[in-house]
Short mmCIF file of C-alpha atoms in Angstrom, two decimals:
data_model
loop_
_atom_site.label_atom_id
_atom_site.label_comp_id
_atom_site.label_asym_id
_atom_site.label_seq_id
_atom_site.Cartn_x
_atom_site.Cartn_y
_atom_site.Cartn_z
CA UNK A 1 25.61 235.35 275.36
CA UNK A 2 24.92 237.37 272.18
CA UNK A 3 22.17 239.97 272.16
CA UNK A 4 19.06 238.82 270.27
CA UNK A 5 16.44 241.08 268.71
CA UNK A 6 12.67 241.20 269.03
CA UNK A 7 10.48 239.66 266.35
CA UNK A 8 6.99 240.77 265.32
CA UNK A 9 5.21 238.01 267.25
CA UNK A 10 7.13 238.72 270.45
CA UNK A 11 6.46 242.46 270.15
CA UNK A 12 2.72 241.84 269.92
CA UNK A 13 2.89 239.38 272.82
CA UNK A 14 4.76 241.93 274.96
CA UNK A 15 2.19 244.59 274.13
CA UNK A 16 -0.65 242.24 275.09
CA UNK A 17 1.10 241.30 278.34
CA UNK A 18 1.48 244.97 279.28
CA UNK A 19 -1.99 245.89 278.01
CA UNK A 20 -0.36 248.42 275.67
CA UNK A 21 -2.22 249.57 272.59
CA UNK A 22 -0.20 251.91 270.38
CA UNK A 23 -1.89 255.31 270.54
CA UNK A 24 -2.01 258.25 268.16
CA UNK A 25 -1.89 260.58 271.17
CA UNK A 26 1.65 259.42 271.99
CA UNK A 27 2.53 258.93 268.33
CA UNK A 28 3.40 255.30 268.95
CA UNK A 29 4.28 253.08 266.00
CA UNK A 30 6.44 250.14 267.04
CA UNK A 31 9.07 248.83 264.61
CA UNK A 32 8.61 245.08 264.15
CA UNK A 33 11.38 244.40 261.62
CA UNK A 34 14.89 243.48 262.83
CA UNK A 35 16.58 244.55 259.59
CA UNK A 36 15.17 248.06 259.96
CA UNK A 37 16.48 248.63 263.48
CA UNK A 38 19.89 247.26 262.47
CA UNK A 39 19.87 249.66 259.51
CA UNK A 40 19.22 252.63 261.82
CA UNK A 41 22.10 251.63 264.09
CA UNK A 42 24.40 251.14 261.08
CA UNK A 43 23.49 254.53 259.58
CA UNK A 44 24.15 256.16 262.97
CA UNK A 45 27.61 254.58 263.03
CA UNK A 46 27.19 253.27 266.57
CA UNK A 47 30.38 251.61 267.77
CA UNK A 48 31.32 249.27 270.57
CA UNK A 49 31.74 251.07 273.89
CA UNK A 50 29.87 254.27 272.95
CA UNK A 51 26.98 255.68 274.99
CA UNK A 52 23.71 256.29 273.15
CA UNK A 53 20.55 258.05 274.29
CA UNK A 54 17.34 256.66 272.85
CA UNK A 55 14.09 258.63 273.11
CA UNK A 56 10.90 256.59 273.25
CA UNK A 57 12.28 253.02 273.25
CA UNK A 58 8.79 251.55 273.47
CA UNK A 59 8.98 247.76 273.70
CA UNK A 60 12.71 247.72 272.96
CA UNK A 61 13.19 246.84 269.27
CA UNK A 62 15.70 249.61 268.50
CA UNK A 63 17.16 249.46 272.03
CA UNK A 64 18.28 245.87 271.51
CA UNK A 65 19.80 246.68 268.12
CA UNK A 66 21.88 249.48 269.70
CA UNK A 67 22.97 247.14 272.48
CA UNK A 68 23.79 244.45 269.91
CA UNK A 69 26.32 246.90 268.41
CA UNK A 70 28.15 246.98 271.75
CA UNK A 71 27.00 250.40 272.93
CA UNK A 72 25.49 251.33 276.28
CA UNK A 73 22.04 252.92 276.22
CA UNK A 74 20.25 255.57 278.24
CA UNK A 75 16.59 255.12 277.29
CA UNK A 76 14.02 257.86 278.00
CA UNK A 77 10.45 256.55 278.07
CA UNK A 78 7.28 258.46 279.01
CA UNK A 79 5.01 255.38 279.32
CA UNK A 80 5.54 253.95 282.82
CA UNK A 81 4.58 250.40 281.81
CA UNK A 82 7.09 250.36 278.96
CA UNK A 83 9.82 251.97 281.08
CA UNK A 84 9.33 249.41 283.86
CA UNK A 85 9.46 246.43 281.48
CA UNK A 86 12.41 247.43 279.28
CA UNK A 87 15.25 246.22 281.53
CA UNK A 88 13.64 242.77 281.91
CA UNK A 89 13.23 242.51 278.13
CA UNK A 90 16.88 243.46 277.62
CA UNK A 91 18.06 240.92 280.22
CA UNK A 92 15.99 238.18 278.55
CA UNK A 93 17.75 238.99 275.27
CA UNK A 94 21.30 238.74 276.59
CA UNK A 95 22.03 242.27 277.82
CA UNK A 96 24.11 242.82 280.96
CA UNK A 97 22.28 245.06 283.43
CA UNK A 98 24.92 247.80 283.54
CA UNK A 99 24.63 248.54 279.79
CA UNK A 100 21.06 249.85 279.93
CA UNK A 101 19.76 252.74 282.02
CA UNK A 102 16.06 253.55 281.81
CA UNK A 103 14.80 257.08 282.54
CA UNK A 104 11.05 257.04 283.23
CA UNK A 105 10.18 260.59 282.16
CA UNK A 106 8.78 262.92 279.54
CA UNK A 107 11.64 263.62 277.09
CA UNK A 108 10.57 267.26 276.82
CA UNK A 109 11.20 267.72 280.55
CA UNK A 110 14.46 265.81 280.92
CA UNK A 111 17.40 267.98 281.98
CA UNK A 112 19.94 265.30 282.96
CA UNK A 113 21.07 262.13 281.19
CA UNK A 114 22.99 259.40 283.05
CA UNK A 115 26.25 258.51 281.35
CA UNK A 116 26.54 261.70 279.29
CA UNK A 117 25.71 260.01 275.96
CA UNK A 118 27.31 261.39 272.80
CA UNK A 119 24.91 259.88 270.23
CA UNK A 120 21.15 260.25 269.82
CA UNK A 121 19.31 257.39 268.10
CA UNK A 122 15.53 257.25 268.11
CA UNK A 123 12.27 256.39 266.43
CA UNK A 124 10.63 259.68 267.37
CA UNK A 125 6.89 260.08 267.91
CA UNK A 126 5.58 262.07 264.96
CA UNK A 127 3.65 264.61 267.02
CA UNK A 128 6.60 265.88 269.11
CA UNK A 129 9.67 265.07 267.01
CA UNK A 130 10.90 268.63 266.35
CA UNK A 131 10.36 270.00 269.90
CA UNK A 132 12.07 266.93 271.40
CA UNK A 133 15.05 267.16 269.05
CA UNK A 134 15.57 270.87 269.69
CA UNK A 135 15.19 270.38 273.46
CA UNK A 136 17.86 267.66 273.50
CA UNK A 137 20.29 269.60 271.31
CA UNK A 138 19.85 272.71 273.45
CA UNK A 139 20.07 270.89 276.80
CA UNK A 140 22.81 268.33 276.11
CA UNK A 141 25.84 269.83 274.35
CA UNK A 142 27.68 266.50 274.66
CA UNK A 143 25.37 265.01 271.98
CA UNK A 144 27.57 265.38 268.92
CA UNK A 145 25.81 263.21 266.34
CA UNK A 146 22.76 261.07 265.76
CA UNK A 147 20.14 259.52 263.53
CA UNK A 148 16.40 259.77 264.09
CA UNK A 149 13.46 258.22 262.29
CA UNK A 150 10.69 260.77 261.73
CA UNK A 151 7.75 261.46 259.48
CA UNK A 152 9.05 262.13 255.94
CA UNK A 153 7.63 265.65 255.86
CA UNK A 154 9.40 266.52 259.13
CA UNK A 155 12.68 264.97 258.02
CA UNK A 156 12.65 266.89 254.75
CA UNK A 157 12.11 270.14 256.65
CA UNK A 158 14.96 269.46 259.06
CA UNK A 159 17.40 268.80 256.22
CA UNK A 160 16.10 271.47 253.81
CA UNK A 161 18.49 274.13 252.45
CA UNK A 162 17.54 277.83 252.14
CA UNK A 163 15.35 278.49 249.11
CA UNK A 164 13.63 275.11 249.31
CA UNK A 165 9.82 275.02 249.42
CA UNK A 166 9.92 273.10 252.70
CA UNK A 167 12.62 275.27 254.32
CA UNK A 168 11.20 276.86 257.45
CA UNK A 169 11.70 277.58 261.14
CA UNK A 170 12.60 273.95 262.01
CA UNK A 171 15.26 273.97 259.27
CA UNK A 172 16.93 277.12 260.62
CA UNK A 173 16.71 276.09 264.27
CA UNK A 174 18.18 272.65 263.53
CA UNK A 175 21.00 274.29 261.54
CA UNK A 176 21.89 276.37 264.62
CA UNK A 177 23.37 273.20 266.12
CA UNK A 178 25.00 271.57 263.12
CA UNK A 179 24.53 269.92 259.72
CA UNK A 180 21.61 267.68 258.80
CA UNK A 181 21.10 265.14 256.03
CA UNK A 182 18.44 262.75 254.78
CA UNK A 183 19.91 259.30 255.43
CA UNK A 184 17.35 256.84 254.04
CA UNK A 185 13.70 255.92 253.69
CA UNK A 186 11.71 253.44 255.79
CA UNK A 187 8.79 251.34 254.57
CA UNK A 188 5.44 251.79 256.30
CA UNK A 189 5.17 248.01 256.52
CA UNK A 190 7.87 247.67 259.20
CA UNK A 191 5.63 249.40 261.77
CA UNK A 192 2.83 248.16 263.98
CA UNK A 193 0.35 249.66 263.53
CA UNK A 194 1.09 250.65 259.93
CA UNK A 195 1.12 254.50 259.84
CA UNK A 196 -0.60 256.49 257.11
CA UNK A 197 2.55 258.54 256.46
CA UNK A 198 6.02 257.77 255.12
CA UNK A 199 9.11 257.82 257.32
CA UNK A 200 12.73 258.80 256.73
CA UNK A 201 16.02 258.66 258.59
CA UNK A 202 17.67 262.01 259.30
CA UNK A 203 21.26 262.28 260.46
CA UNK A 204 22.93 265.21 262.18
CA UNK A 205 26.47 266.20 263.12
CA UNK A 206 26.92 268.93 265.71
CA UNK A 207 29.28 271.77 264.86
CA UNK A 208 32.61 271.66 266.66
CA UNK A 209 32.13 274.96 268.46
CA UNK A 210 28.93 276.48 269.91
CA UNK A 211 27.41 278.96 267.46
CA UNK A 212 26.57 281.58 270.07
CA UNK A 213 25.40 282.31 273.59
CA UNK A 214 22.04 281.21 274.96
CA UNK A 215 20.86 284.82 274.85
CA UNK A 216 21.84 285.02 271.20
CA UNK A 217 20.10 281.74 270.41
CA UNK A 218 16.86 282.97 271.96
CA UNK A 219 17.04 286.26 270.06
CA UNK A 220 17.79 284.47 266.78
CA UNK A 221 14.96 281.97 267.24
CA UNK A 222 12.49 284.79 267.99
CA UNK A 223 13.44 286.43 264.69
CA UNK A 224 13.15 283.09 262.88
CA UNK A 225 9.67 282.52 264.32
CA UNK A 226 8.53 286.00 263.26
CA UNK A 227 9.98 285.60 259.77
CA UNK A 228 8.18 282.31 259.09
CA UNK A 229 4.93 283.14 260.85
CA UNK A 230 4.13 285.23 257.80
CA UNK A 231 6.49 283.55 255.34
CA UNK A 232 4.95 285.15 252.24
CA UNK A 233 5.63 288.65 253.52
CA UNK A 234 8.87 290.54 252.97
CA UNK A 235 11.08 290.60 256.05
CA UNK A 236 10.57 294.33 256.62
CA UNK A 237 6.87 293.53 257.16
CA UNK A 238 7.24 290.17 258.89
CA UNK A 239 9.69 291.63 261.41
CA UNK A 240 7.93 294.98 261.83
CA UNK A 241 6.68 294.14 265.31
CA UNK A 242 9.84 292.62 266.75
CA UNK A 243 12.32 295.51 266.99
CA UNK A 244 9.97 298.41 267.80
CA UNK A 245 9.54 301.17 265.26
CA UNK A 246 7.57 299.20 262.71
CA UNK A 247 8.73 298.34 259.22
CA UNK A 248 11.07 301.36 259.03
CA UNK A 249 13.14 300.11 261.98
CA UNK A 250 12.98 296.52 260.67
CA UNK A 251 14.34 297.76 257.31
CA UNK A 252 17.14 299.64 259.07
CA UNK A 253 18.14 296.58 261.11
CA UNK A 254 18.06 294.35 258.04
CA UNK A 255 20.17 296.77 255.99
CA UNK A 256 22.68 297.04 258.84
CA UNK A 257 22.89 293.24 258.84
CA UNK A 258 23.46 293.15 255.08
CA UNK A 259 20.04 291.61 254.36
CA UNK A 260 17.65 293.06 251.81
CA UNK A 261 14.45 294.30 253.53
CA UNK A 262 12.49 292.89 250.56
CA UNK A 263 13.86 289.36 251.12
CA UNK A 264 11.74 286.59 252.61
CA UNK A 265 12.65 284.26 255.46
CA UNK A 266 13.05 281.25 253.20
CA UNK A 267 16.01 282.94 251.48
CA UNK A 268 18.10 283.40 254.64
CA UNK A 269 20.65 281.05 256.19
CA UNK A 270 21.02 280.54 259.93
CA UNK A 271 24.09 282.82 259.70
CA UNK A 272 21.90 285.58 258.25
CA UNK A 273 19.36 285.27 261.05
CA UNK A 274 22.09 285.26 263.68
CA UNK A 275 23.66 288.37 262.16
CA UNK A 276 20.30 290.19 262.34
CA UNK A 277 20.03 289.19 266.02
CA UNK A 278 23.52 290.60 266.68
CA UNK A 279 22.89 293.87 264.86
CA UNK A 280 19.54 294.69 266.49
CA UNK A 281 20.75 295.30 270.09
CA UNK A 282 23.74 297.30 268.83
CA UNK A 283 21.37 299.63 266.93
CA UNK A 284 19.13 299.90 269.97
CA UNK A 285 22.08 300.81 272.19
CA UNK A 286 23.25 303.51 269.77
CA UNK A 287 19.73 304.95 269.58
CA UNK A 288 19.47 305.13 273.37
CA UNK A 289 22.73 307.10 273.44
CA UNK A 290 21.46 309.41 270.74
CA UNK A 291 24.00 308.10 268.21
#
């Protein structure tokens, strides 16, 4: 029996049956267009036999499209009613029970994923999209690629290169894990309810080797946060409170890392930020030894 997709009328009927009203608090906007969910799966390059994790499956529109492609799905859903209903919806649309695993949990608190999925595909709630993405990339190193639908402004930040007006902390932190690209636009009209913002697809490919240790990642991200908290300030000022010793010590660390103290955060690559994080403890150790 082939997998069939949800239509707009059935989605509304399911929502009524479950007494679910899409809420701004949870950032819920359900996709009601079959062509759109198939497009997301196609852009993600989902193949038969692969294991996909989906965050926030909602009523199951995108879930069924992933299953239609022959993949298995681990679906993480915070709304108990939606999580409880998803397997029955999948079964009614031709999905064998062993191809869908539902995790009834807050995605920001999940630390284990059944099946060790290698692909992330999701229509992410606008209000938590960046924290959720970073949490999953940090926690699940077996996720090596994916495509997510997010608010256009967020997607542009994630894929922004250094020097861009929208390049910021999310851009650098995302780049820690791999390469990102804008992969398409999505009409507002395919959602219920229709959002008041535009959406885009963003694709990522994880780097082959881990960039650094967890300690190094934390140190780098702290520097990134400080640099963009006051993004108009030169780095010697923006980082003056992070190394101890004020702007003089910040300037010394930056110069040792090969970064101009007068530069601003938006000019630096993730490699630059990581190099600063590596140089700082070495300087501190030399100072403590009197060298």
